[in-house]
CSV table of C-alpha atoms and ligand atoms in Angstrom, one decimal:
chain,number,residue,atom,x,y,z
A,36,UNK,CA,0.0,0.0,0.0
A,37,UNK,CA,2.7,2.3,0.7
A,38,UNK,CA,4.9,1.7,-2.3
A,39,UNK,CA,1.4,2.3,-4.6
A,40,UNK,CA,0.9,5.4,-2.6
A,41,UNK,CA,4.4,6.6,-3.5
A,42,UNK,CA,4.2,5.5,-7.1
A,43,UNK,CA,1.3,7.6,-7.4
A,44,UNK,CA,3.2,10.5,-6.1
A,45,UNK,CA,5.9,10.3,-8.1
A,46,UNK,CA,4.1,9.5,-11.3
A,47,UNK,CA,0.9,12.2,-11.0
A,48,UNK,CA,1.4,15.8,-11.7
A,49,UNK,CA,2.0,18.5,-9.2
A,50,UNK,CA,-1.9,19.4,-7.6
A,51,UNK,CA,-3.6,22.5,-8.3
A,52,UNK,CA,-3.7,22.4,-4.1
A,53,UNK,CA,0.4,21.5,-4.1
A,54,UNK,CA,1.0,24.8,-6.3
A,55,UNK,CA,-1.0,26.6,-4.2
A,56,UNK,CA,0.5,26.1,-1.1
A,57,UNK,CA,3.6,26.5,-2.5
A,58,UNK,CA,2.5,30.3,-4.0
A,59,UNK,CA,1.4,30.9,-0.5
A,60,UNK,CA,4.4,29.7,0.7
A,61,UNK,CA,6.0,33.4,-0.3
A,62,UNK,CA,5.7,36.5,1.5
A,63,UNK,CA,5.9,39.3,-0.9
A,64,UNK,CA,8.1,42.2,-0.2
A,65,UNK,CA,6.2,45.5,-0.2
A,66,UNK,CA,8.9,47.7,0.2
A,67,UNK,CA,11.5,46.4,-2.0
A,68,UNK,CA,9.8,47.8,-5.8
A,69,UNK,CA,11.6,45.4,-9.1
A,70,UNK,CA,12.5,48.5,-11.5
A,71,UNK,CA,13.8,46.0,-14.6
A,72,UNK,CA,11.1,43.1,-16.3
A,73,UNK,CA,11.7,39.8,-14.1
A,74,UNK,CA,11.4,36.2,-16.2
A,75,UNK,CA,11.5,33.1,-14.5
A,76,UNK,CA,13.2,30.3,-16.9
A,77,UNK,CA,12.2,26.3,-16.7
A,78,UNK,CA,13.9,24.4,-18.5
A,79,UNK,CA,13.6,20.1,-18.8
A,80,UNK,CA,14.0,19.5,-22.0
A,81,UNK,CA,16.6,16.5,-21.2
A,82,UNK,CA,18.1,15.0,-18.3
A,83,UNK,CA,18.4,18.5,-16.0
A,84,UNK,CA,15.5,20.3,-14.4
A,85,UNK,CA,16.7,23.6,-13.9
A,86,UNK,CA,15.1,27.1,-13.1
A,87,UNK,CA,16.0,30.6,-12.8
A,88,UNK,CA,15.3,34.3,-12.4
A,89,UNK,CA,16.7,36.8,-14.0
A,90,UNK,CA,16.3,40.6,-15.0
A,91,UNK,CA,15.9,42.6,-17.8
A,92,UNK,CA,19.5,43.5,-17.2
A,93,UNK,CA,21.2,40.1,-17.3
A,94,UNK,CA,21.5,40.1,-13.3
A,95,UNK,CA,20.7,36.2,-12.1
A,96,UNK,CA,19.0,37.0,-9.5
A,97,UNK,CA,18.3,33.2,-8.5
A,98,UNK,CA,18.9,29.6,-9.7
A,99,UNK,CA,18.7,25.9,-9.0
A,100,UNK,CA,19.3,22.9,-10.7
A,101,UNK,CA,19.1,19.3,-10.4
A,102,UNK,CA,21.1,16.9,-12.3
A,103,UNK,CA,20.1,13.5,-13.7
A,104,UNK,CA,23.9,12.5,-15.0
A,105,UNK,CA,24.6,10.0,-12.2
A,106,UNK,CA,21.1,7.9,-12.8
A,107,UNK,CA,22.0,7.8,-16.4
A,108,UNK,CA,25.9,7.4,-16.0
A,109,UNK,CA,24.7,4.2,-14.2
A,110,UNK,CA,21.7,2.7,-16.7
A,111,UNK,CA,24.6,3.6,-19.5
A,112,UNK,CA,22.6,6.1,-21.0
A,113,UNK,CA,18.6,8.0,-20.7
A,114,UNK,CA,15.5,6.4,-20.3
A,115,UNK,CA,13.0,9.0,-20.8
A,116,UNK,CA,10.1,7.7,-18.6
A,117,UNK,CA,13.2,7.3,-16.0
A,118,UNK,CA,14.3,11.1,-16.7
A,119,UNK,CA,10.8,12.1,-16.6
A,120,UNK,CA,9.6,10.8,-13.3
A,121,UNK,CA,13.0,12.0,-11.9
A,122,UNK,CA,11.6,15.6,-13.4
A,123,UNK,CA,8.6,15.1,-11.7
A,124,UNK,CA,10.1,14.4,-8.6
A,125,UNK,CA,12.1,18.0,-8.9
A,126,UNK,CA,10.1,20.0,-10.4
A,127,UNK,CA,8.4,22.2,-7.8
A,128,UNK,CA,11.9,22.1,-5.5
A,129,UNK,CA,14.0,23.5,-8.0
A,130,UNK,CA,11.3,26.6,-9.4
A,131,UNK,CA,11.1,27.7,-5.3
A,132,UNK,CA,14.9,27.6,-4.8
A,133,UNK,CA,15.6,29.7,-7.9
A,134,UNK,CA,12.6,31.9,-6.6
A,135,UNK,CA,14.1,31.9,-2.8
A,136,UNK,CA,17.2,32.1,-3.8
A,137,UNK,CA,16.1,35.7,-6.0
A,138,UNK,CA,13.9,36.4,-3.1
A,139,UNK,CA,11.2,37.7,-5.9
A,140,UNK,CA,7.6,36.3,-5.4
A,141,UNK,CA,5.8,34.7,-7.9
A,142,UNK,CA,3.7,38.3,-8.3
A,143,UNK,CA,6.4,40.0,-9.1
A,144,UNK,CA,7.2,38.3,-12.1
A,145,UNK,CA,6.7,39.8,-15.3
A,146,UNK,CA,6.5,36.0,-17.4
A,147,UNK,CA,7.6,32.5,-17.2
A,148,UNK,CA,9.6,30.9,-20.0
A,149,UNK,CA,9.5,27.8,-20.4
A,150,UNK,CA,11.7,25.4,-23.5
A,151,UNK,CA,9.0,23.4,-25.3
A,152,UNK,CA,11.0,22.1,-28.0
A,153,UNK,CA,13.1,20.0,-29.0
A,154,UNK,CA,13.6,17.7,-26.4
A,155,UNK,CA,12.6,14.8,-25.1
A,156,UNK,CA,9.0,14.5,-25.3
A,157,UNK,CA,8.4,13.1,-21.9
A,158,UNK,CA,10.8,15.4,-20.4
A,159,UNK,CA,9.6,18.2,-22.5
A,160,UNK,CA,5.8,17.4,-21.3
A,161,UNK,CA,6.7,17.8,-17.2
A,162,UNK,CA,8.2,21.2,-17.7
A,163,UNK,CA,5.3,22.4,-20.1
A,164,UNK,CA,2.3,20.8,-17.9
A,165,UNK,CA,4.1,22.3,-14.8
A,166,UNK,CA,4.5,25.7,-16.1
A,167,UNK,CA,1.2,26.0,-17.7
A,168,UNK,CA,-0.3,25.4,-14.1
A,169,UNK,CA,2.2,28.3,-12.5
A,170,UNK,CA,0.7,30.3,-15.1
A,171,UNK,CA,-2.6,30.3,-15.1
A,172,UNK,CA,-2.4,30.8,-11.1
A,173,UNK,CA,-0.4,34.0,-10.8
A,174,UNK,CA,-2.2,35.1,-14.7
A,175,UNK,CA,1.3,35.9,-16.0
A,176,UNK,CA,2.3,35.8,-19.8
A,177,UNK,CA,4.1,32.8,-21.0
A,178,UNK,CA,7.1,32.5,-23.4
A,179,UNK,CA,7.4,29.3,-24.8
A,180,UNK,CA,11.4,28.8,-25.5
A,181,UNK,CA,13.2,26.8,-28.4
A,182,UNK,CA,16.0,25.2,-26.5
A,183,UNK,CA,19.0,25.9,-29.2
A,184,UNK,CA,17.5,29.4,-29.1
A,185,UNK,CA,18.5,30.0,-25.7
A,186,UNK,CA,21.7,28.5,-25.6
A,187,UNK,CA,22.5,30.9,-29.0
A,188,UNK,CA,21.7,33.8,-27.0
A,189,UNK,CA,23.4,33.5,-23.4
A,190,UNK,CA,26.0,35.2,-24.7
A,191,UNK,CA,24.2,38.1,-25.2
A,192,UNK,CA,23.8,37.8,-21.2
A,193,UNK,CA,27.6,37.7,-20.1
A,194,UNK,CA,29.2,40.0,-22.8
A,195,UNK,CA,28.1,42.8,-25.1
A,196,UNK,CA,27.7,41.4,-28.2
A,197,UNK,CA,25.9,42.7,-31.1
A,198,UNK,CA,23.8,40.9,-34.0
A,199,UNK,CA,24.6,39.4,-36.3
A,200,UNK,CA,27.4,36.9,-35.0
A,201,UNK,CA,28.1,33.0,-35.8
A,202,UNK,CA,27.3,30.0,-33.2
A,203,UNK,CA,28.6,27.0,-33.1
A,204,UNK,CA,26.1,24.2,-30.7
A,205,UNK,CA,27.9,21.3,-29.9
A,206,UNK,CA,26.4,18.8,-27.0
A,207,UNK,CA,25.3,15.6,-26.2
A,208,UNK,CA,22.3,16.1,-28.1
A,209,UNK,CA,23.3,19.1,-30.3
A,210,UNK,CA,25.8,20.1,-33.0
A,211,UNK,CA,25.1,22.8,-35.3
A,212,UNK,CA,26.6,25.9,-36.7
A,213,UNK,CA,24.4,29.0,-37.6
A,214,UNK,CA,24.5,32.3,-37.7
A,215,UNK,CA,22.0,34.6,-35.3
A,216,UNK,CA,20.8,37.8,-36.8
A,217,UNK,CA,18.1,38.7,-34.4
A,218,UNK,CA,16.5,37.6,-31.0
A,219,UNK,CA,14.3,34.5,-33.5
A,220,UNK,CA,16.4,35.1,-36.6
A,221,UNK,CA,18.9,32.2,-37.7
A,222,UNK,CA,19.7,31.1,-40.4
A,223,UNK,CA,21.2,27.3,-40.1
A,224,UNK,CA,24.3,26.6,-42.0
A,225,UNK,CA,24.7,23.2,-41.0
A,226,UNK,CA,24.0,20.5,-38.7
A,227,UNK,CA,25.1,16.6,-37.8
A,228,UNK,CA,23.9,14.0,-40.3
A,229,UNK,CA,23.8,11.6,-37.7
A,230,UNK,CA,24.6,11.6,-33.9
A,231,UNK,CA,26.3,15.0,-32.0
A,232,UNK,CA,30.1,15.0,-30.8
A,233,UNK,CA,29.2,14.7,-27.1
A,234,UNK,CA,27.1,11.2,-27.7
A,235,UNK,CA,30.2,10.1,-29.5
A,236,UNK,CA,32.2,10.9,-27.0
A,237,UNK,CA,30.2,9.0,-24.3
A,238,UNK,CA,29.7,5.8,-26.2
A,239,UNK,CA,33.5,5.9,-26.9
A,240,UNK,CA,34.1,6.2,-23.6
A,241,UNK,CA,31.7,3.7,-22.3
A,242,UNK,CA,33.5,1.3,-25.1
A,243,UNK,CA,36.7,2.1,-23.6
A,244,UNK,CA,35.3,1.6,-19.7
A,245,UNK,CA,36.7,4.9,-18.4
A,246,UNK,CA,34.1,4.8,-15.7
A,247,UNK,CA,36.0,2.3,-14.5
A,248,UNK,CA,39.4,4.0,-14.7
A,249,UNK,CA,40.2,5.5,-10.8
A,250,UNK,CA,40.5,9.2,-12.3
A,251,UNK,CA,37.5,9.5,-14.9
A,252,UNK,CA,34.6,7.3,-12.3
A,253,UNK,CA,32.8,10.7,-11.8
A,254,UNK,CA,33.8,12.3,-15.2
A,255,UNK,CA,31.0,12.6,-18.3
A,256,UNK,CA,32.0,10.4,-20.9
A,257,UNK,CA,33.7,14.0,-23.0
A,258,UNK,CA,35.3,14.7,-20.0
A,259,UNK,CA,36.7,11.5,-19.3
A,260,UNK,CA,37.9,11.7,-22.6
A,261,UNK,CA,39.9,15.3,-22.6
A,262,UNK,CA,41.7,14.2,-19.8
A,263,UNK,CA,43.1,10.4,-20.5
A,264,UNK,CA,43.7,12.1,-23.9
A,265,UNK,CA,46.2,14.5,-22.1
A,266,UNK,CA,48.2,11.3,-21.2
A,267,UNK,CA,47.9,9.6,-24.3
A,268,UNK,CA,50.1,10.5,-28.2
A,269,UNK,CA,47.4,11.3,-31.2
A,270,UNK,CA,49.3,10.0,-33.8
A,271,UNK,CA,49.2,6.4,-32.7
A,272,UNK,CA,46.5,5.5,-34.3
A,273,UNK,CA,45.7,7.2,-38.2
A,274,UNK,CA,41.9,8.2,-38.0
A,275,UNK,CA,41.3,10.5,-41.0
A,276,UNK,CA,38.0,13.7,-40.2
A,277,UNK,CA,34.8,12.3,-41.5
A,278,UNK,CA,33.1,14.2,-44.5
A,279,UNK,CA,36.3,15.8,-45.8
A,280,UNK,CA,35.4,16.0,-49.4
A,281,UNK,CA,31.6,17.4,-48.8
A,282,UNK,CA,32.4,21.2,-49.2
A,283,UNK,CA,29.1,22.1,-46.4
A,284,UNK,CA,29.3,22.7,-43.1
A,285,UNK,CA,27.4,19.4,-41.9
A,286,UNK,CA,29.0,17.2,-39.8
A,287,UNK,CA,29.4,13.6,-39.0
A,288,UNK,CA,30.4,11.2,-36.3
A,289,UNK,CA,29.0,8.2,-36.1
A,290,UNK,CA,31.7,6.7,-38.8
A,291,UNK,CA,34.5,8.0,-36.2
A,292,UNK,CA,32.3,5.8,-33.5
A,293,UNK,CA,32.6,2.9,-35.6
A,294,UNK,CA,36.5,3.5,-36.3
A,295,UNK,CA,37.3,3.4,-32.5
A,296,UNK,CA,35.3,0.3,-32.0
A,297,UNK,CA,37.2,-1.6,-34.4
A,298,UNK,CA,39.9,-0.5,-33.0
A,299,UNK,CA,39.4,-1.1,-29.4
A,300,UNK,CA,38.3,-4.5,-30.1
A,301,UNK,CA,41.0,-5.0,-32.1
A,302,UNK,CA,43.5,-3.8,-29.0
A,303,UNK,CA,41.5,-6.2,-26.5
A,304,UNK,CA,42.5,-8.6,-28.8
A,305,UNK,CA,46.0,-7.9,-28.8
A,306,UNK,CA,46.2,-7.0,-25.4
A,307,UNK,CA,44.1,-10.2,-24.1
A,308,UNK,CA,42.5,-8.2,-22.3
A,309,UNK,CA,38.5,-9.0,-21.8
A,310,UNK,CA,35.2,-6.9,-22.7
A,311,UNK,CA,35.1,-4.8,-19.6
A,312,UNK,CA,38.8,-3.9,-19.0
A,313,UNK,CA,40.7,-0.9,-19.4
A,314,UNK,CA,43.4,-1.4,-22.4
A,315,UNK,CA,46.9,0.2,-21.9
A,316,UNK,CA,46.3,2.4,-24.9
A,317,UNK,CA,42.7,3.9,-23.7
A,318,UNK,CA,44.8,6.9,-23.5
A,319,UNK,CA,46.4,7.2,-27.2
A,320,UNK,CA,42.4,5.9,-28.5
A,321,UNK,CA,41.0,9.0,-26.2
A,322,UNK,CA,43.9,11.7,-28.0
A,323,UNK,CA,42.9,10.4,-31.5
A,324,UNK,CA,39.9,10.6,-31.4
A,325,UNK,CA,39.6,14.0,-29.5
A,326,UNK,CA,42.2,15.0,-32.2
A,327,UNK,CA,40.2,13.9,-35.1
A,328,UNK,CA,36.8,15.3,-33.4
A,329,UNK,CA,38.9,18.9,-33.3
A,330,UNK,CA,39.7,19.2,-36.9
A,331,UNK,CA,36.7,17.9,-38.1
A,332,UNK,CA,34.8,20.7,-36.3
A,333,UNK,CA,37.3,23.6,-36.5
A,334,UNK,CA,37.6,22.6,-40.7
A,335,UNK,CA,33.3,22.8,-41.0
A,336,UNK,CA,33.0,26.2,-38.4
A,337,UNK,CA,36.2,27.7,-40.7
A,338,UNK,CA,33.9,27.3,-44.0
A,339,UNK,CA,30.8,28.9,-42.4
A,340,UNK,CA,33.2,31.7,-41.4
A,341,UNK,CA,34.4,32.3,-44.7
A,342,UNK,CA,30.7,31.5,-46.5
A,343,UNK,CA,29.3,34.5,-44.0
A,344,UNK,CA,32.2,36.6,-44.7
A,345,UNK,CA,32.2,36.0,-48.5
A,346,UNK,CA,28.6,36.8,-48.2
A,347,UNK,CA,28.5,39.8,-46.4
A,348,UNK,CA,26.5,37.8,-43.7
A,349,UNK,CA,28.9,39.2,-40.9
A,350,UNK,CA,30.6,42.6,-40.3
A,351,UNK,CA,33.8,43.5,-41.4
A,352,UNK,CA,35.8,44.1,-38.2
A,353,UNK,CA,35.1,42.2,-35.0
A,354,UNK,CA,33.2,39.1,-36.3
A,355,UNK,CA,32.2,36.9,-33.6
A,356,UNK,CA,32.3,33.0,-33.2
A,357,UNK,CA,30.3,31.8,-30.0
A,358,UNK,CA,30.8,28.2,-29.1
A,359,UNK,CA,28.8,26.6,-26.3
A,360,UNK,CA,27.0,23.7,-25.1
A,361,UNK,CA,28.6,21.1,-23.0
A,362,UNK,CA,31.5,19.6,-25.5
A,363,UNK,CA,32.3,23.3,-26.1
A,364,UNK,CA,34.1,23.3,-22.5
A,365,UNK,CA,36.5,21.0,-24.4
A,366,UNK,CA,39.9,23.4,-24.3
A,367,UNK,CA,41.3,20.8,-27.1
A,368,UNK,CA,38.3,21.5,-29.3
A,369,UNK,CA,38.2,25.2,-28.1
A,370,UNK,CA,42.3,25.5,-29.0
A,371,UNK,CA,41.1,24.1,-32.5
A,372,UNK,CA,38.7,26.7,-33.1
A,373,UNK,CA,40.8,29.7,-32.0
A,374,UNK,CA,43.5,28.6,-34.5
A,375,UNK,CA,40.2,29.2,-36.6
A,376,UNK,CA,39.5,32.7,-35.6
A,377,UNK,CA,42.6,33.9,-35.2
A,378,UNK,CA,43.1,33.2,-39.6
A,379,UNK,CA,39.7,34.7,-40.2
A,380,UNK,CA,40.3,37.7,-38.0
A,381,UNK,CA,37.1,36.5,-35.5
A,382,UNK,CA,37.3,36.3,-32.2
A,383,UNK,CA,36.2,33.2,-30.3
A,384,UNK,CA,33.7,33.5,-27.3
A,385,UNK,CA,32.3,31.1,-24.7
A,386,UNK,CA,30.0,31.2,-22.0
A,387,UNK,CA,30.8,30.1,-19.0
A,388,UNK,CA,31.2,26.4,-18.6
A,389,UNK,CA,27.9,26.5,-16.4
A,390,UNK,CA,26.2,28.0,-18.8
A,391,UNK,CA,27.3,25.9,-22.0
A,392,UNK,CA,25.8,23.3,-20.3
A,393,UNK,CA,21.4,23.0,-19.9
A,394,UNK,CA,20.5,25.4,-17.1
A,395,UNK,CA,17.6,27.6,-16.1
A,396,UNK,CA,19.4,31.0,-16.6
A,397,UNK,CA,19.6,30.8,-20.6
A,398,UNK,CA,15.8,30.3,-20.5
A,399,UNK,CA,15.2,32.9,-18.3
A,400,UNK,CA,17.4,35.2,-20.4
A,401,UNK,CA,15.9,34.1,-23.7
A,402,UNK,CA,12.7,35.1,-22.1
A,403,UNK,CA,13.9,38.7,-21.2
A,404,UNK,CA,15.2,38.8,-25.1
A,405,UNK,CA,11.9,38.2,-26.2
A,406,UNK,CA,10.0,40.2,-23.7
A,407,UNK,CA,12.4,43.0,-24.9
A,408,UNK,CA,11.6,42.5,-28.7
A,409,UNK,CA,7.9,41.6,-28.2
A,410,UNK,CA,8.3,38.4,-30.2
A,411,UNK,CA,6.2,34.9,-29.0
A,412,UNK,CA,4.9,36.4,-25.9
A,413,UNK,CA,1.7,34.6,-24.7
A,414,UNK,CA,-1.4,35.9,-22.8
A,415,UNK,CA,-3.4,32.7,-23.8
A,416,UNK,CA,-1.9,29.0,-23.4
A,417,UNK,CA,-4.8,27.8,-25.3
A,418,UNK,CA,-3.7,24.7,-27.6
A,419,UNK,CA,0.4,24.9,-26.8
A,420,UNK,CA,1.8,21.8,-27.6
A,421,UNK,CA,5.4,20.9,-26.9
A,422,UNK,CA,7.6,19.6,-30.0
A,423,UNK,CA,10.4,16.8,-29.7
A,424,UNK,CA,11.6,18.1,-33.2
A,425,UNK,CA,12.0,21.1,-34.2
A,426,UNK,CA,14.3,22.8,-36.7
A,427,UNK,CA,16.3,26.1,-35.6
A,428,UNK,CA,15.7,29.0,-37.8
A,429,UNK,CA,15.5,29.1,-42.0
A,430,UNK,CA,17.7,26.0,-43.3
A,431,UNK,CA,20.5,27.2,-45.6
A,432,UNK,CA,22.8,24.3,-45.5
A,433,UNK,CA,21.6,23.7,-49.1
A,434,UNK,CA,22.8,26.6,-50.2
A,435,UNK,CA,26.3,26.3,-48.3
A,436,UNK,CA,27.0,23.1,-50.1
A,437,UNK,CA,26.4,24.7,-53.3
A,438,UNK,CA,28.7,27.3,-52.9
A,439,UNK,CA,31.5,24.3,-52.2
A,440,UNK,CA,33.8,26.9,-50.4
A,441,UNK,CA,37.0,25.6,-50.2
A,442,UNK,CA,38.9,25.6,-47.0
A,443,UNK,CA,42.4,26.3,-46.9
A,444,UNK,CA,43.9,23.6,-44.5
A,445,UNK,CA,45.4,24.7,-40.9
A,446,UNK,CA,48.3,23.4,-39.2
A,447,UNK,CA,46.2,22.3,-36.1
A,448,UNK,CA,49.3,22.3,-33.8
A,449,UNK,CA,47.4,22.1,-30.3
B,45,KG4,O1,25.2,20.6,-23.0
B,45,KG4,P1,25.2,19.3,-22.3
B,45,KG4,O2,25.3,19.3,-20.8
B,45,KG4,O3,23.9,18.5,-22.5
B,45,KG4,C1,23.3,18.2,-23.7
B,45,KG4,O4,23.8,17.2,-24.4
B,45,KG4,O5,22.4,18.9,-24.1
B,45,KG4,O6,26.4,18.4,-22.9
B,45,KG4,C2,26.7,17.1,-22.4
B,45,KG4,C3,27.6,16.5,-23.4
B,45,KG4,C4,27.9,15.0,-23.0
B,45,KG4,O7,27.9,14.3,-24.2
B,45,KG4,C5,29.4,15.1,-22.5
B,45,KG4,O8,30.1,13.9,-22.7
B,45,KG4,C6,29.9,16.3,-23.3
B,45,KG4,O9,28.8,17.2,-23.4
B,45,KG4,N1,31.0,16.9,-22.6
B,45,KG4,C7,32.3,17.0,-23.1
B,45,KG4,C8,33.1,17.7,-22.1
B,45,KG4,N2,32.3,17.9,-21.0
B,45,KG4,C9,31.0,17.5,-21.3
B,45,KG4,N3,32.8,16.7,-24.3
B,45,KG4,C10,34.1,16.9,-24.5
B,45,KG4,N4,34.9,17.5,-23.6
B,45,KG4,C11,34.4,17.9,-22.4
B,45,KG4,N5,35.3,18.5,-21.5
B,46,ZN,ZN1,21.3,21.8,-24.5
């Protein structure tokens, strides 16, 4: 009876009654009068359910987060219903930290944002539902938020930086390359044909057991990889970048993936060493393949550069590349890309690692953007869906293939 009662908790939405005790649960602060617009960003769109405030000037004024990472590190990789219960579970902790934490009451909040796509659908849905419920209470606008959106715009919160500018998204889930002319204005240059850097990295890593090596137990699978790769020599093994005679800017990386699997089964055989056992040259696989991952990246983001340039897409003077999302805390990969900038006369930015990485501030601040610009602000949920897929601005890859730029090749000395 009691482990029913408790799947029922888990598994049922928050109650009307739960959010209302919570709203009640915050005394508002008469004397103490919020001159900027106030957003409060939710974001679940994956495996972190993350909140924030923030104001119209780019002040956090609160945030909390809870990460899924050891769960999946331990089922090997994310089982939606298992991420969305685990969403469900945090939901309504996380949104009153960041609101403690900002010490803002719900009233005095000028919207919510909320990312409804792309995502996980299940994940996706527990963010949404929540939200919509917050919403109608306290009769606040809503701002629904495409997640690739706001991770293109944090920049905008921790330096100046004008429109237009170039990003490149590379993640777990993401890897694209487009260029951001306006708060909902991109056009998309190019994107993975098949999986994103950061899932190769973790199924490379899970091939090569580094969860079992002492120093990487704790370590994401790109992580893990950056540092045995510091230890190991990248010319060991010859792995050629994928895609190198397609003159776009898509990427590819499930054929790498397949290269370091023949190769680590072909070193277990060597080696003798079993299915499950780290093999003495983890370290050298890790450096090539963070090698190869480098160049492949750096050669597609130095054709967009020169495609935007040739087209007049990007000012003269002071172009700017943003990377983000979580493989772009790679320094290897980040080295890669400045030897990219520094030839095209760009300069390289990045958010803070905590902000490359899913959090509730981006989606706080992407609300503030649009709040600012008046663009996809809502005063009626009526019929909002969320959407697992969904493109990122006006698709221009086609265009970039045809123009079969050719890039002068860099001495990647990193
Ligand atoms: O942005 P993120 O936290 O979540 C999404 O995927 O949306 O990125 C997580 C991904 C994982 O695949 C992880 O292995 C990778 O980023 N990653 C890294 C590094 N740190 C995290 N990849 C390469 N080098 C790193 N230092
Ligand atoms: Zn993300």
């Amino acid at each position: 009876m009691l482990i029913l009662n408790k799947t029922v908790r888990v598994f049922s939405k928050p109650s009307k009654r739960k959010i209302y005790e919570f709203l009640g649960s915050f005394t508002f602060h008469p004397g103490k009068p919020f001159l900027h617009k106030l957003v409060l960003g939710i974001e679940t769109s994956c495996d972190d359910t993350a909140a924030a405030v923030v104001d119209e000037t780019g002040n956090v004024l609160g945030e909390a987060i809870h990460s899924q990472t050891e769960v999946h590190l331990k089922t090997g990789g994310i089982i939606p219903p298992v991420a969305q219960q685990l969403h469900r579970e945090n939901i309504q902790q996380i949104v009153q930290e960041a609101l403690c934490a900002s010490r803002v009451s719900p009233s005095e909040l000028s919207a919510i944002a909320t990312t409804i796509k792309p995502g996980l659908a299940l994940s996706l849905g527990v963010g949404l539902s929540y939200s919509l419920q917050l919403v109608d209470q306290l009769k606040k606008p809503f701002i629904p938020i495409h997640h690739m959106e706001a991770h293109a715009l944090t920049i905008r919160l921790t330096n100046n930086v004008e429109f237009p500018f170039l990003v490149l998204l590379i993640s777990g889930g993401h890897c694209l390359l487009a260029l951001v002319q306006g708060v909902s204005d991109f056009l998309l240059l190019g994107k993975s044909l098949d999986i994103a850097p950061g899932d190769m990295f973790d199924k490379v890593a899970r091939r090569l057991c580094l969860r079992k090596h002492p120093e990487c137990s704790t370590m994401s699978g790109g992580k893990a990889i950056e540092h045995l790769a510091k230890q190991g020599n990248k010319l060991h093994f010859d792995l050629k970048p994928p895609m190198q005679h397609a003159r776009n800017c898509d990427f590819s990386f499930s054929g790498l993936q397949n290269v370091a699997d023949k190769i680590i089964k072909q070193k277990e055989k060597e080696e003798g060493t079993e299915t499950g056992q780290i093999l003495s040259s983890a370290a050298d696989i890790a450096a090539a393949v963070q090698h190869t991952t480098a160049c492949h990246i750096a050669r597609r983001t130095h054709r967009a550069v020169l495609f935007c340039q040739q087209r007049g897409l990007l000012p003269q003077t002071n172009a700017v590349l943003v990377a983000s999302g979580g493989v772009a805390s790679n320094l290897y990969i980040r080295k890669a890309l400045e030897i990219v900038t520094s030839v095209t006369q760009c300069t390289l930015l990045c958010p803070p690692p905590r902000l490359c990485t899913d959090n509730g501030v981006m989606i706080a601040w992407n609300g503030i953007e649009r709040l600012r610009a008046g663009l996809g602000v809502l005063h009626n949920t009526e019929g909002i869906r969320y959407e697992p897929k969904c493109p990122l601005g006006v698709d221009i890859s086609k265009e970039v293939g045809e123009a079969a730029i050719k890039v002068p090749r860099l001495k990647m000395k990193i």
